[in-house]
Short mmCIF file of C-alpha atoms and ligand atoms in Angstrom, two decimals:
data_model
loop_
_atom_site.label_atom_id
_atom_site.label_comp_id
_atom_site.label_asym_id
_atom_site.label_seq_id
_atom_site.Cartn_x
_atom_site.Cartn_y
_atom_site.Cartn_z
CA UNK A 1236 3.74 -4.38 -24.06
CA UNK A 1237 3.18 -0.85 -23.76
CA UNK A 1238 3.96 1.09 -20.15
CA UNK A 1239 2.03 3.51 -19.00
CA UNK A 1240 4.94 5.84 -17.16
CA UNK A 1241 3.53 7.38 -13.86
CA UNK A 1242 4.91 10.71 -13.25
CA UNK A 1243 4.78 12.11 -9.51
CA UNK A 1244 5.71 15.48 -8.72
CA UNK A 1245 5.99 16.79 -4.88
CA UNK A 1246 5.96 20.51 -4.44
CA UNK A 1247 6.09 22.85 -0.83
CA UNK A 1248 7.05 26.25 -1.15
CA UNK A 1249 10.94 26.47 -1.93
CA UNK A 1250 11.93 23.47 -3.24
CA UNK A 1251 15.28 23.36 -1.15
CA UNK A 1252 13.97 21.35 2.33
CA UNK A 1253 11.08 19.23 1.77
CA UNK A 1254 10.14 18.79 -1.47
CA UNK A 1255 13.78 17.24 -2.51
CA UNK A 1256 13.85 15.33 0.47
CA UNK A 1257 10.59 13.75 -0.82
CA UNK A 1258 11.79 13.02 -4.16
CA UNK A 1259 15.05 11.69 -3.14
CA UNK A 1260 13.41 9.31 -0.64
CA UNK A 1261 10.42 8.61 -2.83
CA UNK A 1262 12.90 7.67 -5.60
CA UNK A 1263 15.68 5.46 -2.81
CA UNK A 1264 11.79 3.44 -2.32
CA UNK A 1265 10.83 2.99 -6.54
CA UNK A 1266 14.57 1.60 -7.16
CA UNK A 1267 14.49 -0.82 -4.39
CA UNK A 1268 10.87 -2.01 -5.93
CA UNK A 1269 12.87 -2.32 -9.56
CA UNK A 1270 10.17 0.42 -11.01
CA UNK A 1271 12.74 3.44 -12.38
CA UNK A 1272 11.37 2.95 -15.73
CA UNK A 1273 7.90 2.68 -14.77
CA UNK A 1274 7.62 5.81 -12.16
CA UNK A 1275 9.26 9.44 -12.61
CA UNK A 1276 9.82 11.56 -10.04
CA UNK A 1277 10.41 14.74 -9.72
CA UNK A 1278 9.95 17.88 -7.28
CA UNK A 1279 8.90 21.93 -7.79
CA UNK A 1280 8.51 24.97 -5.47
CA UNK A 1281 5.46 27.28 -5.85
CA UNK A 1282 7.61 30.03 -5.02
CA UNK A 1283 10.62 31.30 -7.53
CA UNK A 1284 13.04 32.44 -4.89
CA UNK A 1285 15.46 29.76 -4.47
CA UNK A 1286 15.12 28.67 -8.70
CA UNK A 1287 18.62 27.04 -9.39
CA UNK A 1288 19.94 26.03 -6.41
CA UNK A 1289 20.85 23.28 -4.40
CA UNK A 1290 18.74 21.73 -1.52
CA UNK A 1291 19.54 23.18 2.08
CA UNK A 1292 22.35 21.68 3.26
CA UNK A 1293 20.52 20.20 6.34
CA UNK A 1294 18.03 18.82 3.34
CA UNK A 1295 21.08 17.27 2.00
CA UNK A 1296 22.71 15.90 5.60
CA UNK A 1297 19.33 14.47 6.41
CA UNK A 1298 19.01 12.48 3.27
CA UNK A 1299 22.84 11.17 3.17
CA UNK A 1300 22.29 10.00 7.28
CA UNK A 1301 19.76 7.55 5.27
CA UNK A 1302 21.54 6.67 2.65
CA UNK A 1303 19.87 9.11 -0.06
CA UNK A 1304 22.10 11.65 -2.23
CA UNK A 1305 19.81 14.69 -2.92
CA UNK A 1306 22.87 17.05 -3.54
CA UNK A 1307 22.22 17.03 -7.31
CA UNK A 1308 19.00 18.28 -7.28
CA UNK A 1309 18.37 22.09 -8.61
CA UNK A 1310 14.80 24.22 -7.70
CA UNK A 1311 12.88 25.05 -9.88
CA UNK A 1312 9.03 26.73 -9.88
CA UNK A 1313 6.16 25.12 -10.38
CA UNK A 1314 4.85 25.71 -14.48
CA UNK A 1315 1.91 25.37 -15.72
CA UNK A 1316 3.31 22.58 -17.78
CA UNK A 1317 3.50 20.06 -14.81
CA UNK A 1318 -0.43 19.82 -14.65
CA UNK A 1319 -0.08 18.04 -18.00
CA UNK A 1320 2.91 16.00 -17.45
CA UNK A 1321 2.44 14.50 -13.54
CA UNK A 1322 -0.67 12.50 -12.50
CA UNK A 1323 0.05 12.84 -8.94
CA UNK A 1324 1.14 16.67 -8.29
CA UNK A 1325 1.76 16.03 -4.21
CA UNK A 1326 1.83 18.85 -1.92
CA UNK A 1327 3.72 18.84 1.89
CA UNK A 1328 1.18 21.17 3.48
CA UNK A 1329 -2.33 22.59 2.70
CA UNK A 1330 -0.62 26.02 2.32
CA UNK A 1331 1.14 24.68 -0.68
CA UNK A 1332 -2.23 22.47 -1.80
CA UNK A 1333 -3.82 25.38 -2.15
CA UNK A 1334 -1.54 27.55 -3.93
CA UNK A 1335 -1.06 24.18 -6.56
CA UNK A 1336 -4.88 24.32 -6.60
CA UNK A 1337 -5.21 28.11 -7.19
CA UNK A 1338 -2.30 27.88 -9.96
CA UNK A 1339 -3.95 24.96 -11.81
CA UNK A 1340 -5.77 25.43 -15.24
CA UNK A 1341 -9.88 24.89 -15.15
CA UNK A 1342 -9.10 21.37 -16.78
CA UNK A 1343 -6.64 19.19 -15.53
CA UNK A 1344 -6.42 15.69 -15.21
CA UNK A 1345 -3.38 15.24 -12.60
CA UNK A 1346 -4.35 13.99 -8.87
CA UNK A 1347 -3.42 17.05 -6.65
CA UNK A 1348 -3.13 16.12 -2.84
CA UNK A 1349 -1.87 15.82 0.49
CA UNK A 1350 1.61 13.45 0.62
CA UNK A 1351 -0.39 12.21 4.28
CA UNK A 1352 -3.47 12.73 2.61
CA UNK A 1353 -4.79 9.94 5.11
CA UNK A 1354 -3.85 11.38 8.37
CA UNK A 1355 -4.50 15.58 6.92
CA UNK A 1356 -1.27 15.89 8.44
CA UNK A 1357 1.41 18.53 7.41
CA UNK A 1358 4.72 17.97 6.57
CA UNK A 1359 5.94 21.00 8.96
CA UNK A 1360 8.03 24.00 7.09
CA UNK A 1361 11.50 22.93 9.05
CA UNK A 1362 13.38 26.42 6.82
CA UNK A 1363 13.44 28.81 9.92
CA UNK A 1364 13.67 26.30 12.70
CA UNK A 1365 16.27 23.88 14.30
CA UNK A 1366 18.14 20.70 12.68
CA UNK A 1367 15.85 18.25 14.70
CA UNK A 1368 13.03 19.90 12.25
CA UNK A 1369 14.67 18.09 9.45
CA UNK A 1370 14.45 14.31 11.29
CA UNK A 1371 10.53 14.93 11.90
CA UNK A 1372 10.66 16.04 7.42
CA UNK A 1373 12.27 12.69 7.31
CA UNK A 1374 10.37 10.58 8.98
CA UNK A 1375 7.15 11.87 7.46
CA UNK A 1376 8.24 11.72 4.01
CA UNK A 1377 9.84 8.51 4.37
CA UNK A 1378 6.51 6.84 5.70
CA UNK A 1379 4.32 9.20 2.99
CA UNK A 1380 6.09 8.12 0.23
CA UNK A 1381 6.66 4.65 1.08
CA UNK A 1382 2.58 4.82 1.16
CA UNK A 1383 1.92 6.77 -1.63
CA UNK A 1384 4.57 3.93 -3.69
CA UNK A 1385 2.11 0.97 -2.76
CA UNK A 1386 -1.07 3.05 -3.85
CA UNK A 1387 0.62 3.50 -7.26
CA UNK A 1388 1.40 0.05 -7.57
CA UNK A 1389 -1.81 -0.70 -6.65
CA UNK A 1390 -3.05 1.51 -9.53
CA UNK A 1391 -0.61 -0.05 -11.92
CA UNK A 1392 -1.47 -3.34 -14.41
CA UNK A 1393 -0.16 -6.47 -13.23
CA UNK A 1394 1.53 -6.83 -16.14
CA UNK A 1395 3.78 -3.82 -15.44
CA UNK A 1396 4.62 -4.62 -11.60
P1 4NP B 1325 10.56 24.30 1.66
O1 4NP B 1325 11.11 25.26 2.83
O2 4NP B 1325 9.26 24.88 1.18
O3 4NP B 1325 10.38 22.98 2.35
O4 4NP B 1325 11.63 24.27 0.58
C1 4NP B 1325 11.30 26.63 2.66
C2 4NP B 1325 12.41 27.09 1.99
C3 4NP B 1325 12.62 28.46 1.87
C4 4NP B 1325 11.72 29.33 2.44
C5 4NP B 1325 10.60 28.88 3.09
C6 4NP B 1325 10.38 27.51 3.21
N1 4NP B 1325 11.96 30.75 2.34
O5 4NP B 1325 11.21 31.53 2.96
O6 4NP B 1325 12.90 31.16 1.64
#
């Protein structure tokens, strides 16, 4: 049987707060569903500033209150590569959706959007505010991704699932 891999990518504008916390959480919900071979995650910045490093350490406390270990993760930029590999490029805010728009080639065939696409709801920029900032990232990102795993598998064969 041949699987078709889904590759997710989530991207704000670091890749040190939300972003990691989205693919750490997003990843916690595709183990406990048994799907790490079919779905690869992975998360990008559209900005270069923080390339190589670690997520914020209130990224990293947030995650481990919940069981997640993010502290491996390293930043990286968004490439022009990842509108070839992903099929869902997911953004935390429209700021970042449209800088992934304006940075996407004319043809492209990955599904660029919203993480609460549903609601048009941001997933606030917590960088310059206070801790609590992080638990509202959380919660957001725990419920969007949770969401955004049961459209996939939705999408998927049920052969695969
Ligand atoms: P993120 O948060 O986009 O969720 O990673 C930010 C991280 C760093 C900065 C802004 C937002 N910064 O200005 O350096």
């Amino acid at each position: 049987m041949v699987l078709l891999q889904r590759r997710v990518l989530f991207v704000c504008l670091g890749n040190i707060c939300r972003s990691p916390l989205a693919e750490g959480v997003f990843r916690h919900h595709v183990k406990q569903a048994g799907l790490e071979e079919q779905i690869y995650v992975d998360s990008a910045g559209t900005a270069s500033w923080h390339t190589g490093k670690k997520p914020d350490i209130r990224s990293i406390q947030t995650a481990q209150k919940h069981g997640v270990d993010i502290s491996n993760q390293e930043a990286r930029q968004l490439e022009d590569e990842d509108f070839e590999k992903f099929h869902y490029i997911i953004a935390m805010d429209a700021s970042n959706l449209s800088n992934i728009q304006a940075k996407a080639p004319y043809l492209h065939t990955a599904n660029i959007r919203l993480l609460l696409q549903d609601e048009q709801k941001d997933v606030p920029d917590p960088y310059y505010g206070a801790n609590e900032g992080f638990d509202e990232v959380y919660d957001l990102v725990r419920d969007g991704t949770y969401n955004l795993l049961q459209e996939i598998r939705e999408e998927m064969e049920p052969t695969e699932i």
